[in-house]
Each structure stands twice: as structure tokens, then as C-alpha cells.
PDB file of C-alpha atoms in Angstrom:
ATOM      1  CA  MET A   1    -128.088 145.805-133.690  1.00 92.00           C
ATOM      2  CA  ALA A   2    -127.609 149.288-132.534  1.00 94.00           C
ATOM      3  CA  TYR A   3    -126.468 148.222-129.088  1.00 90.00           C
ATOM      4  CA  TYR A   4    -123.924 145.762-130.283  1.00 90.00           C
ATOM      5  CA  LYS A   5    -122.590 148.286-132.763  1.00 95.00           C
ATOM      6  CA  GLN A   6    -122.184 150.832-129.939  1.00 94.00           C
ATOM      7  CA  LEU A   7    -120.365 148.309-127.685  1.00 90.00           C
ATOM      8  CA  ILE A   8    -117.878 147.553-130.461  1.00 92.00           C
ATOM      9  CA  GLN A   9    -117.296 151.272-131.349  1.00 96.00           C
ATOM     10  CA  GLU A  10    -116.855 152.074-127.618  1.00 93.00           C
ATOM     11  CA  ALA A  11    -114.048 149.518-127.478  1.00 93.00           C
ATOM     12  CA  GLY A  12    -112.314 151.464-130.174  1.00 96.00           C
ATOM     13  CA  ALA A  13    -113.031 149.108-133.093  1.00 95.00           C
ATOM     14  CA  GLU A  14    -114.681 149.462-136.447  1.00 94.00           C
ATOM     15  CA  VAL A  15    -117.793 147.489-137.025  1.00 94.00           C
ATOM     16  CA  GLN A  16    -119.553 145.934-140.089  1.00 94.00           C
ATOM     17  CA  ILE A  17    -122.746 143.983-139.479  1.00 93.00           C
ATOM     18  CA  ILE A  18    -123.489 141.160-141.910  1.00 94.00           C
ATOM     19  CA  PHE A  19    -126.700 139.191-141.899  1.00 95.00           C
ATOM     20  CA  ALA A  20    -126.715 135.532-143.084  1.00 95.00           C
ATOM     21  CA  ASN A  21    -128.512 132.341-142.334  1.00 93.00           C
ATOM     22  CA  ASN A  22    -125.351 130.238-142.977  1.00 95.00           C
ATOM     23  CA  PRO A  23    -122.448 130.677-140.672  1.00 95.00           C
ATOM     24  CA  LYS A  24    -120.020 129.907-143.481  1.00 97.00           C
ATOM     25  CA  ALA A  25    -120.870 133.217-144.966  1.00 97.00           C
ATOM     26  CA  ILE A  26    -118.626 134.974-142.348  1.00 97.00           C
ATOM     27  CA  LEU A  27    -115.550 133.350-143.804  1.00 97.00           C
ATOM     28  CA  SER A  28    -115.739 135.616-146.911  1.00 97.00           C
ATOM     29  CA  TYR A  29    -114.802 138.459-144.478  1.00 96.00           C
ATOM     30  CA  THR A  30    -112.580 136.844-141.815  1.00 96.00           C
ATOM     31  CA  LYS A  31    -110.907 133.568-140.878  1.00 97.00           C
ATOM     32  CA  SER A  32    -111.042 134.312-137.099  1.00 97.00           C
ATOM     33  CA  VAL A  33    -114.496 133.859-135.655  1.00 97.00           C
ATOM     34  CA  LEU A  34    -116.032 134.148-132.219  1.00 96.00           C
ATOM     35  CA  THR A  35    -119.358 132.028-132.372  1.00 96.00           C
ATOM     36  CA  CYS A  36    -121.947 133.273-129.849  1.00 93.00           C
ATOM     37  CA  ASP A  37    -124.622 130.623-130.292  1.00 93.00           C
ATOM     38  CA  ILE A  38    -125.475 128.352-127.361  1.00 92.00           C
ATOM     39  CA  HIS A  39    -126.848 125.032-128.124  1.00 91.00           C
ATOM     40  CA  THR A  40    -125.533 124.749-131.670  1.00 93.00           C
ATOM     41  CA  ARG A  41    -122.032 125.968-130.819  1.00 95.00           C
ATOM     42  CA  PHE A  42    -120.170 122.799-131.423  1.00 96.00           C
ATOM     43  CA  ARG A  43    -121.796 122.167-134.821  1.00 96.00           C
ATOM     44  CA  THR A  44    -121.075 125.835-135.830  1.00 97.00           C
ATOM     45  CA  LYS A  45    -117.441 125.627-134.822  1.00 97.00           C
ATOM     46  CA  ASN A  46    -116.841 122.316-136.656  1.00 97.00           C
ATOM     47  CA  THR A  47    -118.590 123.777-139.816  1.00 97.00           C
ATOM     48  CA  LEU A  48    -116.365 126.813-139.786  1.00 98.00           C
ATOM     49  CA  LEU A  49    -113.152 124.880-139.219  1.00 98.00           C
ATOM     50  CA  LYS A  50    -114.009 122.485-141.926  1.00 98.00           C
ATOM     51  CA  ASN A  51    -114.535 125.295-144.395  1.00 98.00           C
ATOM     52  CA  GLY A  52    -111.435 127.278-143.957  1.00 97.00           C
ATOM     53  CA  ALA A  53    -111.576 129.185-140.637  1.00 97.00           C
ATOM     54  CA  GLU A  54    -108.191 129.486-138.934  1.00 98.00           C
ATOM     55  CA  LYS A  55    -109.209 130.390-135.492  1.00 97.00           C
ATOM     56  CA  VAL A  56    -112.607 129.815-133.889  1.00 98.00           C
ATOM     57  CA  TYR A  57    -113.741 130.266-130.302  1.00 97.00           C
ATOM     58  CA  THR A  58    -116.977 129.653-128.622  1.00 97.00           C
ATOM     59  CA  LEU A  59    -118.220 131.624-125.657  1.00 96.00           C
ATOM     60  CA  ASP A  60    -117.717 128.643-123.241  1.00 96.00           C
ATOM     61  CA  GLU A  61    -114.085 128.785-124.045  1.00 97.00           C
ATOM     62  CA  ILE A  62    -113.615 132.330-122.617  1.00 96.00           C
ATOM     63  CA  LEU A  63    -113.300 132.986-118.895  1.00 96.00           C
ATOM     64  CA  THR A  64    -112.967 129.337-117.983  1.00 97.00           C
ATOM     65  CA  LYS A  65    -110.241 130.437-115.564  1.00 97.00           C
ATOM     66  CA  SER A  66    -109.896 133.605-113.465  1.00 96.00           C
ATOM     67  CA  VAL A  67    -108.204 136.570-115.279  1.00 95.00           C
ATOM     68  CA  ASP A  68    -106.468 138.993-112.869  1.00 95.00           C
ATOM     69  CA  GLY A  69    -108.828 137.905-110.052  1.00 94.00           C
ATOM     70  CA  SER A  70    -112.042 137.863-112.125  1.00 94.00           C
ATOM     71  CA  GLY A  71    -114.828 135.473-111.687  1.00 94.00           C
ATOM     72  CA  TYR A  72    -114.892 132.469-114.026  1.00 97.00           C
ATOM     73  CA  ASN A  73    -116.952 129.374-115.053  1.00 96.00           C
ATOM     74  CA  ASP A  74    -114.826 126.270-115.725  1.00 95.00           C
ATOM     75  CA  ARG A  75    -117.673 124.507-117.613  1.00 94.00           C
ATOM     76  CA  PHE A  76    -119.390 127.281-119.468  1.00 96.00           C
ATOM     77  CA  GLY A  77    -117.227 130.394-119.566  1.00 97.00           C
ATOM     78  CA  LEU A  78    -119.356 133.405-120.654  1.00 96.00           C
ATOM     79  CA  LEU A  79    -122.380 131.243-121.662  1.00 95.00           C
ATOM     80  CA  GLY A  80    -125.372 131.894-119.478  1.00 93.00           C
ATOM     81  CA  SER A  81    -124.031 135.276-118.404  1.00 93.00           C
ATOM     82  CA  ASN A  82    -126.166 138.297-117.771  1.00 90.00           C
ATOM     83  CA  LYS A  83    -125.416 141.969-117.799  1.00 89.00           C
ATOM     84  CA  ALA A  84    -125.016 143.196-114.182  1.00 92.00           C
ATOM     85  CA  THR A  85    -123.726 146.718-114.612  1.00 92.00           C
ATOM     86  CA  GLU A  86    -122.488 148.880-117.496  1.00 86.00           C
ATOM     87  CA  GLU A  87    -119.016 147.532-116.783  1.00 87.00           C
ATOM     88  CA  SER A  88    -119.666 143.909-115.640  1.00 92.00           C
ATOM     89  CA  VAL A  89    -121.475 140.704-116.294  1.00 93.00           C
ATOM     90  CA  LYS A  90    -122.676 138.026-113.910  1.00 94.00           C
ATOM     91  CA  LEU A  91    -121.575 134.564-114.964  1.00 96.00           C
ATOM     92  CA  PHE A  92    -123.616 131.322-114.925  1.00 95.00           C
ATOM     93  CA  PRO A  93    -123.551 129.629-111.429  1.00 93.00           C
ATOM     94  CA  ILE A  94    -120.536 127.521-110.586  1.00 93.00           C
ATOM     95  CA  HIS A  95    -119.826 124.947-107.950  1.00 91.00           C
ATOM     96  CA  CYS A  96    -123.488 124.265-107.591  1.00 94.00           C
ATOM     97  CA  GLN A  97    -123.407 120.585-106.713  1.00 96.00           C
ATOM     98  CA  GLU A  98    -122.084 121.281-103.251  1.00 96.00           C
ATOM     99  CA  THR A  99    -124.980 123.689-102.686  1.00 96.00           C
ATOM    100  CA  VAL A 100    -127.762 121.275-103.695  1.00 97.00           C
ATOM    101  CA  ASP A 101    -126.278 118.461-101.657  1.00 97.00           C
ATOM    102  CA  ARG A 102    -125.913 120.598 -98.637  1.00 97.00           C
ATOM    103  CA  ILE A 103    -129.550 121.790 -98.924  1.00 97.00           C
ATOM    104  CA  GLN A 104    -130.767 118.371 -99.276  1.00 98.00           C
ATOM    105  CA  LYS A 105    -128.899 117.085 -96.194  1.00 98.00           C
ATOM    106  CA  SER A 106    -130.188 119.952 -94.206  1.00 98.00           C
ATOM    107  CA  LEU A 107    -133.749 119.297 -95.216  1.00 97.00           C
ATOM    108  CA  ILE A 108    -133.400 115.657 -94.242  1.00 97.00           C
ATOM    109  CA  GLU A 109    -132.029 116.546 -90.799  1.00 98.00           C
ATOM    110  CA  LYS A 110    -134.742 119.213 -90.267  1.00 97.00           C
ATOM    111  CA  THR A 111    -137.814 117.264 -91.622  1.00 96.00           C
ATOM    112  CA  GLY A 112    -136.841 113.634 -91.958  1.00 97.00           C
ATOM    113  CA  LYS A 113    -137.950 113.782 -95.592  1.00 95.00           C
ATOM    114  CA  GLN A 114    -136.039 113.005 -98.707  1.00 95.00           C
ATOM    115  CA  ILE A 115    -136.548 116.168-100.723  1.00 96.00           C
ATOM    116  CA  GLU A 116    -134.844 116.484-104.167  1.00 97.00           C
ATOM    117  CA  VAL A 117    -133.107 119.819-104.822  1.00 98.00           C
ATOM    118  CA  MET A 118    -132.091 121.498-108.049  1.00 97.00           C
ATOM    119  CA  ILE A 119    -130.717 124.833-109.115  1.00 96.00           C
ATOM    120  CA  TYR A 120    -132.463 126.068-112.300  1.00 93.00           C
ATOM    121  CA  GLY A 121    -132.180 128.918-114.782  1.00 89.00           C
ATOM    122  CA  ASP A 122    -134.145 129.344-117.943  1.00 87.00           C
ATOM    123  CA  GLY A 123    -136.666 126.789-118.816  1.00 86.00           C
ATOM    124  CA  ALA A 124    -136.541 124.803-121.981  1.00 84.00           C
ATOM    125  CA  PHE A 125    -139.475 125.665-124.198  1.00 82.00           C
ATOM    126  CA  LYS A 126    -140.531 127.737-127.103  1.00 80.00           C
ATOM    127  CA  ASP A 127    -143.146 130.380-126.762  1.00 81.00           C
ATOM    128  CA  PRO A 128    -146.082 129.394-129.067  1.00 84.00           C
ATOM    129  CA  VAL A 129    -147.048 133.005-129.861  1.00 88.00           C
ATOM    130  CA  GLY A 130    -143.836 135.082-129.727  1.00 83.00           C
ATOM    131  CA  LYS A 131    -141.776 132.130-131.200  1.00 80.00           C
ATOM    132  CA  ILE A 132    -138.970 132.971-128.699  1.00 80.00           C
ATOM    133  CA  TRP A 133    -136.778 130.081-127.375  1.00 77.00           C
ATOM    134  CA  GLU A 134    -136.713 130.583-123.624  1.00 76.00           C
ATOM    135  CA  LEU A 135    -133.534 128.516-123.049  1.00 82.00           C
ATOM    136  CA  ALA A 136    -130.695 131.180-123.226  1.00 85.00           C
ATOM    137  CA  ASP A 137    -128.651 129.298-120.689  1.00 91.00           C
ATOM    138  CA  PRO A 138    -126.359 126.389-121.590  1.00 93.00           C
ATOM    139  CA  VAL A 139    -128.413 124.007-119.518  1.00 94.00           C
ATOM    140  CA  VAL A 140    -131.620 124.291-117.567  1.00 94.00           C
ATOM    141  CA  SER A 141    -130.067 123.007-114.394  1.00 95.00           C
ATOM    142  CA  PRO A 142    -126.425 123.162-113.530  1.00 95.00           C
ATOM    143  CA  ALA A 143    -126.810 120.954-110.545  1.00 97.00           C
ATOM    144  CA  TYR A 144    -129.382 118.571-108.953  1.00 97.00           C
ATOM    145  CA  THR A 145    -129.606 115.739-106.496  1.00 98.00           C
ATOM    146  CA  LYS A 146    -129.516 112.122-107.676  1.00 96.00           C
ATOM    147  CA  GLY A 147    -133.214 111.566-107.503  1.00 95.00           C
ATOM    148  CA  LEU A 148    -133.763 113.918-110.466  1.00 95.00           C
ATOM    149  CA  GLU A 149    -131.749 111.681-112.892  1.00 93.00           C
ATOM    150  CA  GLY A 150    -133.431 110.224-115.892  1.00 87.00           C
ATOM    151  CA  THR A 151    -136.585 110.816-117.821  1.00 83.00           C
ATOM    152  CA  PRO A 152    -140.353 110.147-116.903  1.00 79.00           C
ATOM    153  CA  ASN A 153    -141.715 106.601-117.269  1.00 75.00           C
ATOM    154  CA  GLU A 154    -145.243 107.404-118.230  1.00 77.00           C
ATOM    155  CA  VAL A 155    -148.048 105.977-120.359  1.00 79.00           C
ATOM    156  CA  LYS A 156    -150.702 107.852-122.174  1.00 79.00           C
ATOM    157  CA  LEU A 157    -154.073 107.542-120.442  1.00 80.00           C
ATOM    158  CA  LYS A 158    -156.057 108.542-123.593  1.00 81.00           C
ATOM    159  CA  TYR A 159    -154.389 105.782-125.539  1.00 80.00           C
ATOM    160  CA  LEU A 160    -155.196 103.160-122.826  1.00 85.00           C
ATOM    161  CA  ALA A 161    -158.825 104.269-122.595  1.00 84.00           C
ATOM    162  CA  ASP A 162    -159.320 104.299-126.409  1.00 86.00           C
ATOM    163  CA  ASN A 163    -157.385 101.176-127.329  1.00 85.00           C
ATOM    164  CA  ASP A 164    -156.406  98.623-124.656  1.00 83.00           C
ATOM    165  CA  PHE A 165    -159.576  99.125-122.586  1.00 89.00           C
ATOM    166  CA  ALA A 166    -162.045 100.569-125.180  1.00 90.00           C
ATOM    167  CA  ASP A 167    -164.664  98.075-124.176  1.00 90.00           C
ATOM    168  CA  LEU A 168    -164.747  99.320-120.524  1.00 89.00           C
ATOM    169  CA  SER A 169    -166.256 102.389-118.768  1.00 90.00           C
ATOM    170  CA  GLY A 170    -166.735 103.743-115.350  1.00 91.00           C
ATOM    171  CA  ASP A 171    -165.153 102.035-112.291  1.00 90.00           C
ATOM    172  CA  GLU A 172    -164.094  99.049-114.516  1.00 91.00           C
ATOM    173  CA  LEU A 173    -162.071 101.372-116.776  1.00 89.00           C
ATOM    174  CA  LYS A 174    -160.602 103.254-113.773  1.00 88.00           C
ATOM    175  CA  ASP A 175    -159.427  99.863-112.146  1.00 89.00           C
ATOM    176  CA  ALA A 176    -158.024  98.475-115.408  1.00 89.00           C
ATOM    177  CA  ILE A 177    -155.971 101.708-116.122  1.00 86.00           C
ATOM    178  CA  SER A 178    -154.924 101.768-112.373  1.00 86.00           C
ATOM    179  CA  ALA A 179    -153.680  98.167-112.604  1.00 88.00           C
ATOM    180  CA  TYR A 180    -151.773  98.871-115.836  1.00 86.00           C
ATOM    181  CA  ILE A 181    -150.009 101.877-114.287  1.00 83.00           C
ATOM    182  CA  ARG A 182    -149.044  99.972-111.074  1.00 82.00           C
ATOM    183  CA  ASN A 183    -147.412  97.290-113.156  1.00 81.00           C
ATOM    184  CA  LYS A 184    -145.723  99.544-115.743  1.00 74.00           C
ATOM    185  CA  ASP A 185    -142.358  99.785-113.913  1.00 62.00           C
ATOM    186  CA  GLU A 186    -141.967  95.946-114.211  1.00 53.00           C
ATOM    187  CA  LYS A 187    -142.171  96.223-118.030  1.00 56.00           C
ATOM    188  CA  ALA A 188    -140.574  99.612-118.434  1.00 54.00           C
ATOM    189  CA  ALA A 189    -138.053  98.326-121.030  1.00 49.00           C
ATOM    190  CA  SER A 190    -140.684  96.778-123.160  1.00 47.00           C
ATOM    191  CA  LEU A 191    -142.693 100.002-123.280  1.00 54.00           C
ATOM    192  CA  VAL A 192    -139.991 102.076-124.875  1.00 56.00           C
ATOM    193  CA  GLY A 193    -141.013 103.318-128.268  1.00 56.00           C
ATOM    194  CA  THR A 194    -144.419 101.791-128.099  1.00 61.00           C
ATOM    195  CA  MET A 195    -147.661 103.604-128.927  1.00 58.00           C
ATOM    196  CA  VAL A 196    -148.734 103.656-125.258  1.00 58.00           C
ATOM    197  CA  THR A 197    -145.865 105.966-124.402  1.00 58.00           C
ATOM    198  CA  GLN A 198    -146.088 108.322-127.391  1.00 58.00           C
ATOM    199  CA  GLY A 199    -146.773 111.897-126.797  1.00 53.00           C
ATOM    200  CA  THR A 200    -145.593 111.751-123.135  1.00 54.00           C
ATOM    201  CA  THR A 201    -142.749 114.252-123.671  1.00 60.00           C
ATOM    202  CA  PRO A 202    -139.520 112.166-123.485  1.00 66.00           C
ATOM    203  CA  ARG A 203    -137.539 114.999-121.843  1.00 81.00           C
ATOM    204  CA  ARG A 204    -135.202 114.844-118.900  1.00 89.00           C
ATOM    205  CA  LEU A 205    -136.759 115.362-115.542  1.00 92.00           C
ATOM    206  CA  THR A 206    -134.496 118.387-114.729  1.00 94.00           C
ATOM    207  CA  ASP A 207    -135.561 120.048-118.002  1.00 92.00           C
ATOM    208  CA  LEU A 208    -139.314 119.457-117.241  1.00 91.00           C
ATOM    209  CA  ILE A 209    -139.194 120.520-113.622  1.00 94.00           C
ATOM    210  CA  GLY A 210    -136.825 123.347-114.234  1.00 93.00           C
ATOM    211  CA  SER A 211    -139.166 124.691-116.906  1.00 90.00           C
ATOM    212  CA  LEU A 212    -142.154 124.389-114.481  1.00 91.00           C
ATOM    213  CA  CYS A 213    -140.118 126.322-111.782  1.00 92.00           C
ATOM    214  CA  ASP A 214    -139.054 128.968-114.274  1.00 89.00           C
ATOM    215  CA  LEU A 215    -142.573 129.632-115.344  1.00 87.00           C
ATOM    216  CA  THR A 216    -143.636 129.743-111.699  1.00 88.00           C
ATOM    217  CA  SER A 217    -140.926 132.057-110.323  1.00 87.00           C
ATOM    218  CA  GLY A 218    -140.659 134.345-113.485  1.00 74.00           C
ATOM    219  CA  SER A 219    -137.707 136.449-114.415  1.00 68.00           C
ATOM    220  CA  GLY A 220    -139.024 139.791-113.501  1.00 74.00           C
ATOM    221  CA  ASP A 221    -140.015 141.344-110.188  1.00 81.00           C
ATOM    222  CA  LYS A 222    -141.820 138.434-108.591  1.00 80.00           C
ATOM    223  CA  GLY A 223    -138.941 137.879-106.220  1.00 81.00           C
ATOM    224  CA  THR A 224    -139.611 134.150-105.751  1.00 85.00           C
ATOM    225  CA  PRO A 225    -136.159 132.549-105.062  1.00 85.00           C
ATOM    226  CA  ILE A 226    -137.377 129.073-104.122  1.00 91.00           C
ATOM    227  CA  ILE A 227    -140.217 126.935-105.731  1.00 93.00           C
ATOM    228  CA  LEU A 228    -141.515 123.998-103.836  1.00 95.00           C
ATOM    229  CA  VAL A 229    -143.029 121.236-106.126  1.00 95.00           C
ATOM    230  CA  GLN A 230    -145.142 118.600-104.526  1.00 93.00           C
ATOM    231  CA  GLY A 231    -146.842 115.599-106.133  1.00 90.00           C
ATOM    232  CA  TYR A 232    -144.878 115.800-109.349  1.00 88.00           C
ATOM    233  CA  PHE A 233    -143.862 112.009-109.216  1.00 86.00           C
ATOM    234  CA  ASP A 234    -147.387 110.943-108.214  1.00 83.00           C
ATOM    235  CA  ASN A 235    -149.560 109.260-110.860  1.00 78.00           C
ATOM    236  CA  TYR A 236    -153.264 108.437-111.504  1.00 74.00           C
ATOM    237  CA  THR A 237    -153.177 105.600-108.930  1.00 76.00           C
ATOM    238  CA  LYS A 238    -152.141 107.932-106.138  1.00 74.00           C
TER     239      LYS A 238
END
């Protein structure tokens, strides 16, 4: 709070800090609001406008175009920006799709292998001890190649072993589960929402892999700009 107070005062403005759990509380003090939340920004903006706010901006509506030659992000504005110097910020990456497509094309030409490529930022998880949400960026991945679209199509091995094949063990159990997995893609639609898929983390592939990469590269002094993930799409039968 002291840091934000100092920033405002150095800009020549007075500051009053008000704590509240409900964003509507700010309307008792002003009808012009800049909302600085990230993933709930649309809900917050709608709530304020419906309850008497006259002017509401979110961070992704600021710096969507260049101002006097400045940088900009046409999708996310100031969201995902980081302090670079005492006088500047580094914005969230822009024009990333051209980069991942170019890298993938280059890898195919050099190796003959179809390697999927993504640009990632913060992962999407909550620390179980510190209770801190890691995802401070507007999205985990601003750009990725087409092979990373979608969500995993996985079944729960424990459920199969304890239910469908509870009377089997050893190699018979292994063979039965392997056969089930090999055939799962043919009945993918009928598996949605069934118990055999429960607990298999129905998140987007880019969020899952981006979180894996973020945890691997870290955000400190590791200096790991590229993460190579192998075997992620393999399953028990491989």
C-alpha cells in the first residue's frame, strides 16, 4: 500500500486508500473508476456500471494503441505488464502468432519433426501453502500452434482398476486397461461427464503445458528461455 500511495503522490495527486470486499463500495466515493483486476474485470465493470458508475475503464482498455510512439498491446493493453525501470513498464507480448508459426516451420525444416510451439507466461495454478494465485497474466499463452488446441481426452486409471476391471490383476489388468485406452478416442463423446473421466483436470492443454513450463523455467535467475517437453501426449499404452 505504501508503494502505491507513493506513486500517486509523486504524480501530484492526493490519495485515500479504502479497503472493501465489494467493488460497489467505491461508488460512495467516486463515479469514475479504473478497475485493476484481471480475470474478473468484465464482471467488476458490469457491476459498477449497473450500480451507478458513470465512467469505468479496465486495464486492457489502456494502451491498446500507440501513444506518441509508445508500445501498445491491441488485445490486453496494460494487463500482464511488468515494471521494467523506474519510468517504464514492459507490456505483455504482442504479435506472437507469427513467432510460434515461424519457429515451428523452422523446426520442421531442420528436424523433419512436427513440434508444437507456444509462448507462455505465468502458469495457471494456486499455491497450496502461500495461497497465491500464480496467474497474474491475462492468459497463460498468448500464442500457440494448432496442435495445442483443445483439452486432454483422458480416463482415470485408478477408476478403471477399481471398477471396470476390479476382478483382474497382473498382466490381465494391464492388458484390459491398455485396450480400453487404445479405444477411448472412438468413444470420446460418450465419455464426457462420466465417472471414468472424473478428476482428470478438464483444463485447456495450453494452460496445463504452460503451467508445467512456468514451474520449470521459474521467474527468477534460472535463465531458462526455452523448455522442451517430450512425451506429454503419450499414454499408458506407449
